[in-house]
Short mmCIF file of C-alpha atoms and ligand atoms in Angstrom, two decimals:
data_model
loop_
_atom_site.label_atom_id
_atom_site.label_comp_id
_atom_site.label_asym_id
_atom_site.label_seq_id
_atom_site.Cartn_x
_atom_site.Cartn_y
_atom_site.Cartn_z
CA MET R 1 -7.86 43.29 -10.30
CA THR R 2 -8.03 46.42 -12.47
CA ASP R 3 -11.54 47.47 -13.30
CA LEU R 4 -11.34 47.31 -17.07
CA THR R 5 -14.20 49.77 -17.49
CA ARG R 6 -12.22 52.60 -15.86
CA LEU R 7 -9.40 52.45 -18.42
CA ASP R 8 -9.09 54.74 -21.40
CA ALA R 9 -9.22 53.16 -24.85
CA ALA R 10 -5.51 53.76 -25.51
CA ASP R 11 -4.68 51.91 -22.29
CA LEU R 12 -7.06 49.05 -23.12
CA ALA R 13 -5.61 48.83 -26.63
CA GLY R 14 -2.10 48.53 -25.19
CA ARG R 15 -3.12 45.74 -22.84
CA LEU R 16 -4.96 43.95 -25.63
CA ALA R 17 -1.96 44.19 -27.94
CA ALA R 18 0.34 42.92 -25.17
CA GLY R 19 -1.97 39.94 -24.60
CA GLU R 20 -2.58 40.94 -20.97
CA VAL R 21 -6.31 40.85 -21.48
CA SER R 22 -8.66 39.54 -24.17
CA SER R 23 -11.29 41.47 -26.03
CA GLN R 24 -13.86 39.03 -24.69
CA GLU R 25 -12.92 39.97 -21.11
CA VAL R 26 -12.99 43.68 -21.91
CA THR R 27 -16.32 43.38 -23.71
CA ARG R 28 -17.83 41.27 -20.93
CA ALA R 29 -16.74 43.85 -18.33
CA HIS R 30 -18.53 46.60 -20.24
CA LEU R 31 -21.66 44.53 -20.80
CA ASP R 32 -21.73 43.86 -17.04
CA ARG R 33 -21.35 47.55 -16.33
CA ILE R 34 -24.22 48.33 -18.73
CA GLU R 35 -26.32 45.71 -16.96
CA ALA R 36 -25.50 47.30 -13.60
CA VAL R 37 -26.10 50.99 -14.34
CA ASP R 38 -28.03 51.43 -17.58
CA GLY R 39 -31.37 50.84 -15.90
CA VAL R 40 -30.76 54.24 -14.31
CA VAL R 41 -28.65 56.04 -16.93
CA HIS R 42 -30.54 54.79 -20.00
CA ALA R 43 -27.70 55.59 -22.37
CA PHE R 44 -28.57 52.65 -24.64
CA LEU R 45 -31.60 52.02 -26.81
CA HIS R 46 -30.24 48.65 -27.88
CA VAL R 47 -27.52 46.48 -26.35
CA ALA R 48 -26.11 43.93 -28.77
CA ALA R 49 -24.52 41.61 -26.18
CA ASP R 50 -24.30 38.45 -28.29
CA ARG R 51 -23.05 40.21 -31.39
CA ALA R 52 -20.49 42.10 -29.33
CA LEU R 53 -19.16 38.95 -27.70
CA ALA R 54 -18.99 37.22 -31.07
CA ALA R 55 -17.06 40.17 -32.53
CA ALA R 56 -14.71 40.13 -29.53
CA ARG R 57 -14.13 36.40 -29.95
CA ASP R 58 -13.30 37.00 -33.60
CA VAL R 59 -10.71 39.73 -32.83
CA ASP R 60 -9.14 37.54 -30.16
CA ARG R 61 -8.85 34.74 -32.69
CA ARG R 62 -7.32 37.02 -35.32
CA ARG R 63 -4.85 38.38 -32.81
CA ALA R 64 -3.87 34.88 -31.73
CA ALA R 65 -3.33 34.00 -35.40
CA GLY R 66 -0.94 36.93 -35.72
CA GLU R 67 -3.09 38.90 -38.17
CA PRO R 68 -2.30 42.61 -38.45
CA LEU R 69 -4.92 44.57 -36.47
CA GLY R 70 -5.82 48.26 -36.16
CA PRO R 71 -4.70 50.27 -33.11
CA LEU R 72 -8.12 50.01 -31.43
CA ALA R 73 -8.82 46.37 -32.28
CA GLY R 74 -10.80 44.66 -29.55
CA VAL R 75 -11.88 47.88 -27.83
CA PRO R 76 -15.65 48.32 -27.34
CA VAL R 77 -17.55 51.27 -28.76
CA ALA R 78 -21.13 52.54 -28.55
CA VAL R 79 -22.80 54.05 -31.60
CA LYS R 80 -25.44 56.80 -31.68
CA ASP R 81 -28.70 55.43 -33.01
CA VAL R 82 -28.67 57.80 -35.99
CA LEU R 83 -26.10 55.66 -37.85
CA VAL R 84 -27.52 52.72 -39.75
CA THR R 85 -26.44 49.25 -38.71
CA THR R 86 -27.18 45.84 -40.16
CA GLY R 87 -28.41 43.35 -37.62
CA MET R 88 -29.27 46.07 -35.10
CA PRO R 89 -32.28 48.37 -35.10
CA THR R 90 -31.84 52.05 -35.98
CA THR R 91 -34.54 54.30 -34.54
CA CYS R 92 -33.07 57.83 -34.42
CA GLY R 93 -34.92 58.05 -31.10
CA SER R 94 -38.22 58.08 -33.00
CA ARG R 95 -41.39 55.99 -33.03
CA MET R 96 -41.28 56.54 -36.77
CA LEU R 97 -38.44 54.03 -37.13
CA GLU R 98 -39.25 51.71 -34.26
CA GLY R 99 -38.39 48.15 -35.28
CA TRP R 100 -36.58 49.14 -38.49
CA VAL R 101 -33.42 47.13 -39.12
CA PRO R 102 -31.40 48.76 -41.92
CA PRO R 103 -30.15 46.71 -44.87
CA TYR R 104 -26.65 48.26 -44.83
CA ASP R 105 -23.99 49.70 -42.52
CA ALA R 106 -22.98 53.35 -42.37
CA THR R 107 -19.39 53.87 -43.52
CA VAL R 108 -18.45 54.90 -39.97
CA VAL R 109 -19.86 51.62 -38.65
CA ARG R 110 -18.08 49.64 -41.34
CA ARG R 111 -14.79 51.33 -40.50
CA LEU R 112 -15.26 50.49 -36.82
CA ALA R 113 -15.73 46.84 -37.78
CA ASP R 114 -12.77 46.94 -40.18
CA GLY R 115 -10.68 48.34 -37.32
CA GLY R 116 -11.70 45.41 -35.13
CA LEU R 117 -13.70 47.55 -32.69
CA VAL R 118 -16.54 45.84 -30.87
CA VAL R 119 -19.92 47.59 -31.15
CA LEU R 120 -21.78 47.29 -27.83
CA GLY R 121 -25.04 48.75 -29.07
CA LYS R 122 -26.92 51.87 -30.07
CA THR R 123 -27.22 54.98 -27.90
CA ASN R 124 -30.15 57.18 -27.02
CA MET R 125 -30.68 60.56 -28.62
CA ASP R 126 -33.15 63.36 -29.12
CA GLU R 127 -35.55 62.36 -31.87
CA PHE R 128 -33.80 62.75 -35.25
CA ALA R 129 -31.00 64.57 -33.38
CA MET R 130 -33.16 67.60 -32.59
CA GLY R 131 -32.47 68.83 -29.09
CA SER R 132 -29.91 69.57 -26.40
CA SER R 133 -31.02 67.30 -23.58
CA THR R 134 -31.99 63.87 -24.99
CA GLU R 135 -35.43 64.49 -23.48
CA HIS R 136 -36.92 64.53 -26.97
CA SER R 137 -36.18 60.81 -27.39
CA ALA R 138 -39.41 58.90 -27.95
CA PHE R 139 -37.99 56.20 -25.66
CA GLY R 140 -37.44 58.30 -22.55
CA PRO R 141 -34.52 60.49 -21.50
CA THR R 142 -30.94 59.57 -20.69
CA ARG R 143 -29.70 60.71 -17.29
CA ASN R 144 -26.43 62.46 -16.54
CA PRO R 145 -24.17 60.12 -14.54
CA TRP R 146 -22.91 63.09 -12.50
CA ASP R 147 -26.42 63.75 -11.20
CA THR R 148 -29.20 61.54 -12.44
CA ASP R 149 -31.78 64.31 -12.03
CA ARG R 150 -29.98 66.23 -14.74
CA ILE R 151 -29.74 66.06 -18.52
CA PRO R 152 -26.66 64.61 -20.26
CA GLY R 153 -26.88 67.16 -23.07
CA GLY R 154 -28.14 66.40 -26.53
CA SER R 155 -28.84 65.32 -29.01
CA GLY R 156 -26.14 62.72 -28.36
CA GLY R 157 -26.72 62.42 -24.63
CA GLY R 158 -26.69 58.62 -24.83
CA SER R 159 -23.18 58.45 -26.29
CA ALA R 160 -21.79 60.99 -23.80
CA ALA R 161 -23.49 59.36 -20.81
CA ALA R 162 -22.32 55.87 -21.85
CA VAL R 163 -18.71 57.09 -21.88
CA ALA R 164 -19.07 59.17 -18.69
CA ALA R 165 -20.71 56.27 -16.82
CA PHE R 166 -17.94 53.86 -17.89
CA GLU R 167 -20.39 51.76 -19.90
CA ALA R 168 -18.20 52.21 -22.99
CA PRO R 169 -14.67 53.57 -23.37
CA LEU R 170 -15.55 55.09 -26.74
CA ALA R 171 -18.66 56.25 -28.53
CA ILE R 172 -19.67 57.77 -31.84
CA GLY R 173 -21.80 60.89 -31.86
CA THR R 174 -23.05 63.26 -34.53
CA ASP R 175 -22.89 67.03 -34.41
CA THR R 176 -25.16 69.23 -36.50
CA GLY R 177 -25.16 72.19 -34.14
CA GLY R 178 -23.32 70.91 -31.09
CA SER R 179 -24.66 67.42 -30.37
CA ILE R 180 -21.21 65.97 -29.74
CA ARG R 181 -19.61 68.97 -28.04
CA GLN R 182 -22.40 70.16 -25.72
CA PRO R 183 -23.05 66.67 -24.25
CA GLY R 184 -19.27 66.43 -23.85
CA ALA R 185 -19.22 69.65 -21.85
CA VAL R 186 -21.98 68.68 -19.43
CA THR R 187 -20.78 65.11 -18.84
CA GLY R 188 -17.05 65.80 -18.44
CA THR R 189 -16.11 63.93 -21.62
CA VAL R 190 -14.19 64.83 -24.78
CA GLY R 191 -16.12 65.35 -28.01
CA VAL R 192 -14.98 66.33 -31.47
CA LYS R 193 -16.88 67.58 -34.47
CA PRO R 194 -14.53 67.01 -37.40
CA THR R 195 -14.17 69.31 -40.41
CA TYR R 196 -17.28 68.99 -42.58
CA GLY R 197 -16.54 66.24 -45.08
CA GLY R 198 -13.78 64.75 -42.95
CA VAL R 199 -15.91 61.81 -41.80
CA SER R 200 -18.32 60.09 -44.17
CA ARG R 201 -22.04 60.85 -43.83
CA TYR R 202 -22.97 57.71 -45.77
CA GLY R 203 -25.51 55.89 -43.61
CA LEU R 204 -25.96 58.78 -41.19
CA VAL R 205 -29.72 59.44 -41.17
CA ALA R 206 -29.68 63.07 -42.27
CA LEU R 207 -30.94 65.88 -40.06
CA ALA R 208 -29.41 68.83 -41.96
CA SER R 209 -27.10 67.50 -44.65
CA SER R 210 -24.97 70.63 -44.96
CA LEU R 211 -24.24 70.63 -41.21
CA ASP R 212 -24.13 66.99 -40.03
CA GLN R 213 -20.81 65.38 -39.04
CA ALA R 214 -20.10 62.22 -37.07
CA GLY R 215 -17.22 62.23 -34.61
CA PRO R 216 -15.64 60.75 -31.48
CA VAL R 217 -16.94 60.84 -27.90
CA THR R 218 -14.26 59.73 -25.44
CA ARG R 219 -12.63 60.26 -22.04
CA SER R 220 -9.33 61.61 -23.41
CA VAL R 221 -8.03 63.63 -26.31
CA LEU R 222 -5.71 60.81 -27.38
CA ASP R 223 -8.65 58.37 -27.48
CA ALA R 224 -10.58 60.83 -29.63
CA ALA R 225 -7.63 61.04 -32.03
CA LEU R 226 -7.42 57.25 -32.28
CA LEU R 227 -11.14 56.95 -32.96
CA HIS R 228 -11.22 59.87 -35.39
CA GLU R 229 -8.38 58.34 -37.42
CA THR R 230 -10.32 55.07 -37.52
CA ILE R 231 -13.53 56.56 -38.91
CA GLY R 232 -12.21 59.49 -40.96
CA GLY R 233 -10.90 59.94 -44.48
CA HIS R 234 -12.32 59.97 -47.98
CA ASP R 235 -15.39 57.90 -48.80
CA PRO R 236 -16.50 57.58 -52.43
CA LEU R 237 -20.02 56.81 -51.17
CA ASP R 238 -20.44 60.37 -49.78
CA SER R 239 -20.43 63.09 -52.42
CA THR R 240 -19.48 65.72 -49.83
CA SER R 241 -16.55 63.70 -48.49
CA LEU R 242 -13.22 65.54 -48.69
CA PRO R 243 -10.64 63.89 -50.95
CA ASP R 244 -8.00 64.06 -48.20
CA ASP R 245 -6.59 61.41 -45.91
CA VAL R 246 -7.23 62.06 -42.22
CA PRO R 247 -4.54 64.37 -40.79
CA ALA R 248 -2.03 62.82 -38.34
CA LEU R 249 -4.23 63.30 -35.29
CA VAL R 250 -2.67 60.76 -32.93
CA GLU R 251 0.76 62.21 -33.58
CA ALA R 252 -0.62 65.71 -32.92
CA ALA R 253 -2.19 64.56 -29.64
CA ARG R 254 1.05 62.94 -28.50
CA ARG R 255 3.03 66.05 -29.36
CA GLY R 256 0.55 68.19 -27.42
CA ALA R 257 0.62 65.93 -24.38
CA SER R 258 4.41 66.17 -24.29
CA GLY R 259 4.05 69.95 -23.98
CA ASP R 260 5.70 70.60 -27.32
CA GLY R 261 4.79 73.46 -29.62
CA LEU R 262 2.58 75.81 -27.61
CA HIS R 263 5.17 78.54 -27.61
CA GLY R 264 4.04 81.32 -29.93
CA LEU R 265 0.77 79.58 -30.76
CA ARG R 266 -1.86 82.27 -31.29
CA VAL R 267 -5.03 81.57 -29.32
CA GLY R 268 -8.04 83.71 -30.22
CA LEU R 269 -10.62 84.58 -27.60
CA VAL R 270 -13.90 85.16 -29.42
CA ARG R 271 -15.46 88.25 -27.87
CA GLU R 272 -19.00 87.24 -28.92
CA LEU R 273 -18.70 83.85 -27.18
CA ASP R 274 -17.98 85.16 -23.72
CA GLY R 275 -19.62 87.45 -21.19
CA ASP R 276 -23.27 87.70 -20.19
CA GLY R 277 -25.25 84.56 -20.75
CA TYR R 278 -22.46 82.25 -19.58
CA ALA R 279 -22.67 81.02 -15.99
CA PRO R 280 -20.02 82.65 -13.75
CA GLU R 281 -18.16 79.46 -12.85
CA VAL R 282 -18.31 78.12 -16.42
CA ARG R 283 -16.65 81.38 -17.47
CA ALA R 284 -14.15 81.17 -14.64
CA ARG R 285 -13.08 77.65 -15.67
CA PHE R 286 -12.79 78.83 -19.26
CA HIS R 287 -10.54 81.76 -18.37
CA GLU R 288 -8.38 79.53 -16.18
CA ALA R 289 -7.89 77.26 -19.19
CA VAL R 290 -6.86 80.25 -21.29
CA ASP R 291 -4.43 81.30 -18.54
CA LEU R 292 -2.87 77.83 -18.62
CA LEU R 293 -2.31 78.14 -22.37
CA ALA R 294 -0.79 81.59 -21.86
CA GLY R 295 1.43 80.20 -19.11
CA ALA R 296 2.71 77.57 -21.53
CA GLY R 297 3.79 80.26 -23.96
CA ALA R 298 0.73 80.76 -26.14
CA GLU R 299 -0.07 84.27 -27.26
CA ILE R 300 -3.65 85.26 -26.40
CA VAL R 301 -5.39 87.61 -28.81
CA GLU R 302 -8.95 88.87 -28.74
CA VAL R 303 -10.90 88.41 -31.95
CA SER R 304 -14.34 89.62 -32.88
CA CYS R 305 -16.84 87.67 -34.98
CA PRO R 306 -19.80 90.06 -35.13
CA SER R 307 -22.01 87.76 -37.24
CA PHE R 308 -21.95 85.07 -34.56
CA ALA R 309 -24.69 87.11 -32.89
CA SER R 310 -26.99 85.96 -35.71
CA ALA R 311 -25.74 82.37 -35.88
CA LEU R 312 -28.53 80.87 -33.78
CA ALA R 313 -31.21 82.61 -35.84
CA ALA R 314 -29.63 81.50 -39.12
CA TYR R 315 -29.19 77.94 -37.88
CA TYR R 316 -32.80 77.66 -36.78
CA LEU R 317 -33.90 78.52 -40.33
CA ILE R 318 -31.33 76.47 -42.25
CA LEU R 319 -31.61 73.39 -40.05
CA PRO R 320 -35.44 73.15 -40.11
CA SER R 321 -35.44 73.84 -43.86
CA GLU R 322 -33.08 70.97 -44.57
CA ALA R 323 -34.76 68.76 -41.98
CA SER R 324 -38.23 69.32 -43.46
CA SER R 325 -36.90 68.09 -46.77
CA ASN R 326 -34.86 65.19 -45.34
CA LEU R 327 -37.72 63.94 -43.17
CA ALA R 328 -40.17 63.92 -46.08
CA LYS R 329 -38.97 60.39 -46.84
CA PHE R 330 -40.75 59.08 -43.75
CA ASP R 331 -43.95 58.66 -45.69
CA ALA R 332 -45.30 55.41 -44.18
CA MET R 333 -44.48 53.60 -47.42
CA ARG R 334 -40.75 53.08 -47.21
CA TYR R 335 -39.58 52.82 -43.62
CA GLY R 336 -40.84 51.79 -40.22
CA LEU R 337 -44.21 52.83 -38.93
CA ARG R 338 -47.48 52.75 -40.87
CA VAL R 339 -50.68 53.93 -39.21
CA LEU R 340 -54.07 53.64 -40.89
CA PRO R 341 -56.45 56.53 -40.18
CA ASP R 342 -59.39 55.70 -37.92
CA GLY R 343 -62.76 55.16 -39.55
CA VAL R 344 -61.58 55.52 -43.16
CA GLY R 345 -62.52 52.52 -45.28
CA ALA R 346 -60.07 52.84 -48.14
CA PRO R 347 -57.56 55.52 -47.13
CA THR R 348 -55.49 57.33 -49.73
CA ALA R 349 -51.69 57.38 -49.54
CA ALA R 350 -51.88 60.98 -48.33
CA GLN R 351 -54.26 60.00 -45.51
CA VAL R 352 -51.99 57.15 -44.39
CA MET R 353 -49.01 59.45 -44.54
CA ALA R 354 -50.75 62.09 -42.45
CA ALA R 355 -51.95 59.59 -39.86
CA THR R 356 -48.49 58.03 -39.63
CA ARG R 357 -46.60 61.29 -39.32
CA ALA R 358 -49.07 62.55 -36.71
CA VAL R 359 -48.31 59.54 -34.50
CA GLY R 360 -44.73 58.82 -35.51
CA PHE R 361 -43.14 62.23 -34.95
CA GLY R 362 -42.82 64.01 -31.61
CA GLU R 363 -43.55 67.67 -30.86
CA GLU R 364 -40.06 69.04 -31.55
CA VAL R 365 -39.80 67.27 -34.89
CA LYS R 366 -43.19 68.56 -35.96
CA ARG R 367 -42.28 72.07 -34.83
CA ARG R 368 -39.17 72.04 -37.01
CA ILE R 369 -40.88 70.51 -40.04
CA ILE R 370 -43.50 73.25 -39.90
CA LEU R 371 -40.85 75.94 -39.46
CA GLY R 372 -38.72 74.59 -42.29
CA THR R 373 -41.62 74.13 -44.69
CA TYR R 374 -42.67 77.71 -44.01
CA ALA R 375 -39.15 79.10 -44.47
CA LEU R 376 -38.84 77.33 -47.83
CA SER R 377 -42.28 78.27 -49.13
CA ALA R 378 -42.33 80.34 -52.33
CA GLY R 379 -43.51 83.55 -50.67
CA TYR R 380 -41.01 83.51 -47.83
CA TYR R 381 -37.95 81.77 -49.23
CA ASP R 382 -35.95 84.95 -49.86
CA ALA R 383 -36.96 86.56 -46.61
CA TYR R 384 -36.05 83.62 -44.40
CA TYR R 385 -33.99 80.84 -45.98
CA GLY R 386 -32.21 83.25 -48.34
CA SER R 387 -31.34 85.67 -45.54
CA ALA R 388 -30.12 82.85 -43.33
CA GLN R 389 -27.78 81.69 -46.09
CA LYS R 390 -26.35 85.21 -46.34
CA VAL R 391 -25.69 85.20 -42.60
CA ARG R 392 -23.99 81.85 -43.05
CA THR R 393 -21.59 83.44 -45.55
CA LEU R 394 -20.88 86.29 -43.12
CA ILE R 395 -20.08 83.77 -40.39
CA GLN R 396 -17.67 81.99 -42.71
CA ARG R 397 -15.99 85.35 -43.40
CA ASP R 398 -15.77 86.09 -39.68
CA PHE R 399 -14.00 82.77 -39.17
CA ALA R 400 -11.63 83.46 -42.06
CA ALA R 401 -10.72 86.85 -40.58
CA ALA R 402 -10.31 85.41 -37.08
CA PHE R 403 -8.03 82.65 -38.34
CA GLU R 404 -5.79 85.29 -39.94
CA ARG R 405 -5.05 86.48 -36.42
CA ALA R 406 -5.21 83.22 -34.46
CA ASP R 407 -4.25 79.58 -35.00
CA VAL R 408 -7.10 78.30 -32.84
CA LEU R 409 -10.14 79.97 -31.32
CA VAL R 410 -11.43 79.22 -27.83
CA SER R 411 -14.70 79.67 -25.94
CA PRO R 412 -16.78 77.93 -23.31
CA THR R 413 -18.57 75.00 -25.01
CA ALA R 414 -21.96 75.47 -23.39
CA PRO R 415 -23.31 78.41 -21.39
CA THR R 416 -24.14 76.42 -18.24
CA VAL R 417 -23.54 73.11 -16.52
CA ALA R 418 -26.15 70.37 -16.94
CA PHE R 419 -29.64 71.60 -16.15
CA ARG R 420 -32.41 69.57 -14.51
CA LEU R 421 -34.61 67.19 -16.46
CA GLY R 422 -37.78 69.04 -17.43
CA GLU R 423 -36.30 72.48 -16.80
CA LYS R 424 -36.26 73.63 -20.44
CA LEU R 425 -38.55 71.09 -22.06
CA GLU R 426 -41.51 73.43 -22.41
CA ASP R 427 -39.43 76.33 -23.67
CA PRO R 428 -37.90 75.63 -27.09
CA LEU R 429 -35.95 78.89 -27.20
CA ALA R 430 -34.28 78.20 -23.85
CA MET R 431 -33.33 74.77 -25.20
CA TYR R 432 -31.94 76.24 -28.44
CA LEU R 433 -29.72 78.67 -26.50
CA ASN R 434 -27.54 75.81 -25.24
CA ASP R 435 -25.87 75.70 -28.64
CA ILE R 436 -25.01 79.36 -28.91
CA ALA R 437 -21.26 78.66 -28.88
CA THR R 438 -21.21 75.45 -30.92
CA ILE R 439 -23.42 76.37 -33.90
CA PRO R 440 -21.04 78.76 -35.72
CA ALA R 441 -18.60 75.89 -36.40
CA ASN R 442 -21.29 73.83 -38.15
CA LEU R 443 -22.40 76.78 -40.26
CA ALA R 444 -18.81 77.29 -41.43
CA GLY R 445 -17.79 73.62 -41.63
CA VAL R 446 -14.81 74.10 -39.32
CA PRO R 447 -13.77 71.48 -36.73
CA GLY R 448 -14.39 71.88 -33.02
CA MET R 449 -13.47 70.04 -29.84
CA SER R 450 -14.89 70.20 -26.34
CA LEU R 451 -12.84 69.01 -23.39
CA PRO R 452 -13.54 69.24 -19.67
CA SER R 453 -12.37 72.55 -18.17
CA GLY R 454 -13.12 71.60 -14.57
CA LEU R 455 -15.98 71.64 -12.11
CA ALA R 456 -18.29 74.64 -12.13
CA GLU R 457 -21.72 75.39 -10.60
CA ASP R 458 -23.00 72.64 -8.27
CA ASP R 459 -19.70 70.77 -8.68
CA LEU R 460 -20.68 69.72 -12.19
CA PRO R 461 -18.37 69.61 -15.20
CA ALA R 462 -17.97 72.43 -17.72
CA GLY R 463 -16.34 72.37 -21.13
CA VAL R 464 -13.87 74.48 -23.06
CA GLN R 465 -14.22 74.57 -26.83
CA LEU R 466 -11.35 74.76 -29.34
CA LEU R 467 -12.00 75.65 -32.97
CA ALA R 468 -9.58 75.38 -35.90
CA PRO R 469 -9.71 76.16 -39.63
CA ALA R 470 -11.24 73.57 -41.95
CA ARG R 471 -8.90 70.60 -42.51
CA ALA R 472 -6.72 71.62 -39.54
CA ASP R 473 -8.31 69.12 -37.15
CA ASP R 474 -4.80 68.15 -36.03
CA ARG R 475 -4.48 71.55 -34.34
CA LEU R 476 -7.41 70.71 -32.09
CA TYR R 477 -5.69 67.52 -30.98
CA HIS R 478 -2.36 69.22 -30.46
CA VAL R 479 -3.72 72.09 -28.36
CA GLY R 480 -6.42 69.91 -26.78
CA ALA R 481 -3.96 67.32 -25.51
CA ALA R 482 -1.67 70.03 -24.14
CA LEU R 483 -4.55 71.72 -22.34
CA GLU R 484 -5.89 68.42 -21.09
CA ALA R 485 -2.50 67.58 -19.54
CA MET R 486 -2.34 70.93 -17.76
CA LEU R 487 -5.96 70.73 -16.57
CA THR R 488 -5.48 67.17 -15.31
CA GLU R 489 -2.59 68.39 -13.23
CA ARG R 490 -4.54 71.37 -11.97
CA TRP R 491 -7.46 69.15 -10.89
CA GLY R 492 -5.23 66.46 -9.48
CA GLY R 493 -6.37 63.75 -11.89
CA ARG R 494 -9.03 62.92 -14.42
CA LEU R 495 -12.20 64.90 -13.76
CA LEU R 496 -14.48 61.94 -14.44
CA ASP R 497 -12.98 60.04 -11.52
CA ARG R 498 -14.67 62.58 -9.25
CA ALA R 499 -18.14 61.74 -10.53
CA PRO R 500 -20.25 60.07 -7.87
CA GLU R 501 -21.11 56.40 -8.43
CA VAL R 502 -24.39 55.98 -10.29
CA THR R 503 -27.18 54.91 -7.95
CA ALA R 504 -30.86 54.38 -8.53
N1 LIG Z 1 -29.13 71.10 -30.18
C1 LIG Z 1 -29.04 71.40 -31.57
C2 LIG Z 1 -30.39 71.22 -32.21
O1 LIG Z 1 -31.31 70.96 -31.52
C3 LIG Z 1 -28.00 70.55 -32.20
C4 LIG Z 1 -28.46 69.25 -32.70
C5 LIG Z 1 -27.37 68.41 -33.30
O2 LIG Z 1 -26.20 68.78 -33.32
N2 LIG Z 1 -27.77 67.29 -33.82
O3 LIG Z 1 -30.55 71.35 -33.37
#
């Protein structure tokens, strides 16, 4: 019998629609897989087995009754634990929210339910989405299914690992500086950060509100398009939501996969996102991908985005500034944890708040709150936050100029393959450098996709990143699906099928 967990979501959806398999069978197969491997991988913080089976039963019933269902109805999905969910805890990987069960669903979660998808549970992440390895989770790291001594990327390592380990065919991630794309690169999965405002942020626990976007984590470009269309589009509950409908992403992916439309497409190689600092084989896989596009008729142009050199510095002022403000709400009064200070008879609110935040937040979160508070302080605001905002404008101008000359931009997604657990934990700057290629897109609000480029150092996966102008997410799916088809042929099949079986 076919192992249902190895199938892509589009394939599962087809079999479900044809009545060859029920959602209960598909859901059960994934819950069994989670049971078998998640003790090692630790992709999930919460598995909602009963709820998932009940949801599956409901979709099966609706299908049997002939009700109209969405294209992914009955397909399981895992959700990063930064999106609020009724009936399931939401921790953001933090002690601060341990045990908190939100009173409402994020719009993304509601749209999954409306589409008949079956939520399997909540995935592990770096605390409040700060990190590139998932080691900053207060509940222990997630392991990379390709090599369980290695990191699965971050902050959404749980979502990427769940999909890579065949525990879920689909997952939702969030990307503030690369947390969908970089985990995608190091786990051999596909990840998309949509145009800012393209997917609702309502119910996404904010890290940096001007940068955060939720998006799909999948094993194929077509699956990402299907999931993105399910969750995207205008939401009146998010004031930064674009008024547009989602572009025709599935159609774009299908057109790309058929090899149509690459002729004359202008592909821009970003000079600042190549060269020293990228591992040799990661670079080699990237340039092979570019050669494939050229071979299919694309025109390769080199573009320069000089301000990208300052993107990391600007991001690590803007992000902590916004985070310090967003995380102020965790005051021990409203959500989750409350710790009373030792030896104080009648503590003040400020004392309770201090005691709670001292215990509830981990090192990286505290580091960024301190950095952000400092950057926003009256005496330093212009020098730090103000300057960073100016760099942000320059980056947006660099993108605008580059997109005059190219339809899409390309780069490696991450500078290296997955590193070892513990390798960068004590060195924040080394950790931050993982996002050197992904951060510019967040600062400019443009969409980005990572897809597997092949195996690089130590036979581990690497990623190639595609970037498109704001609101042109369909271009990512068109070019991404075309490239994916060519790379699959080059590697003789889906890369993930070469991953070793997960063992303890
Ligand atoms: N790794 C980046 C950071 O630590 C990105 C995080 C994210 O996208 N949520 O900030």
